[in-house]
Steps between C-alpha positions, in 0.01 A plus 500: 500500500657342808713192455272263688199604295692425182573141592157467668653345811178539696263390225227257600644147506269343756187584698657816644521813289761778525287695749555220754878523484618581856716810535772587750709260705375238747813301593698618800806724460809353665421268788210710625662584834806722444503831313879530484778279360856500633800442270664288772465122499583289803748218469451139617785338694377141522337426165413136570338574836300787350391282207369228731297754698305615192175296487374622161653344188480812284660717770778242545567494125512881485739499796734256321487714188651785703762305697594187301723558194378188317131591528568866428693420181237248385224761533711770335583275202138393455365856504762625252460205263119513511490860377677522164325820399168550324348678203137598454350555153147614411323417175164584350221243510598368156856448635648683203558851633735566789372778732818686592339775707362237742845348534638840596231543765565146625871580546404808701268287716764227548751762613279673756342204683668346805561853618635399842820359347518702176581175317188494285350189346831309498535546875139393554556183295810421710299538820225273368749231397659526845160469664401194293832322553556578866154571645275268300280743306476832319254764617448854371242773540434739213401845626258661255458877499173649623379579145575140391702637206847388605704291743682682776736215595535124536592374848654158567345338807685260727318164485542435872280802579205343314250279681207312347139452604245265346190709423178446309471755219199495267420147609852366447764428763832658415825589673527875556834668582524759777753691708499635852577873493551556872154400633317533167430189293542606136360269231692496172246332271412651161213698648724689742848512345695452178699219656672235286624176653712234324610212727803281426402133450196515733358186654154382390227713656756728667547859373831536679821423311773249572830603656743345254796584726369306802742205452785747540422542871599147599805498272633832630429402861706182450778692323526759776498232770789321323695825481446566869609145590812533285578834660472344844729209401761729345490727803540199730787353297671837478477544876647152560784565257586832663500340846723219374751743350513697825574182696779405257661840527528482878 
């Protein structure tokens, strides 16, 4: 019997039964526009000027993560410390018998998901911690196979690609997530996709998460400005000293 049937992952827990479980993938692949990825990354010459031109907070924080050593090391340390390894154990309903064959199948599943990076469940957990810490939320889509007997893969979704619309569903107003896939508006509610969203410290009545790294922007801006000012002073003083030595040597 397949693994997911054994643990009854799609058993009825709410109004929807297993037959209503969406199959396939609904979230966009990549950024939705380009079908190729280059190994080359462009380099920024004036970091402070580029930072001040970025209007979006999340984009500015991601930019600093790539170019500022303090932010980069802070993110790296957080992600590594947050994932200290994990162990999954399965027991019978009476909690007395350990089901070892399920644990073997779970290890196989944990090794094969996150196929794009070949890093398995550990790599997926790292990406989710990174997303929560740096981008304000964790989002994943679980792609269920067509026969609803297994999971093909679990895809992390960048929070900044998710938009929200207030809709009335079964007489209740609720926030519904969606993405734009080129010109198509794709809803990611439970009826259309197996999308899971966990925001970081959300505000009241707001499904979006909080960018915990936002205060870094002002601090790093100030730090870089100080460094530039010091560089200008040292350059000026060095030029004056060189000129003075030339005049003395005449």
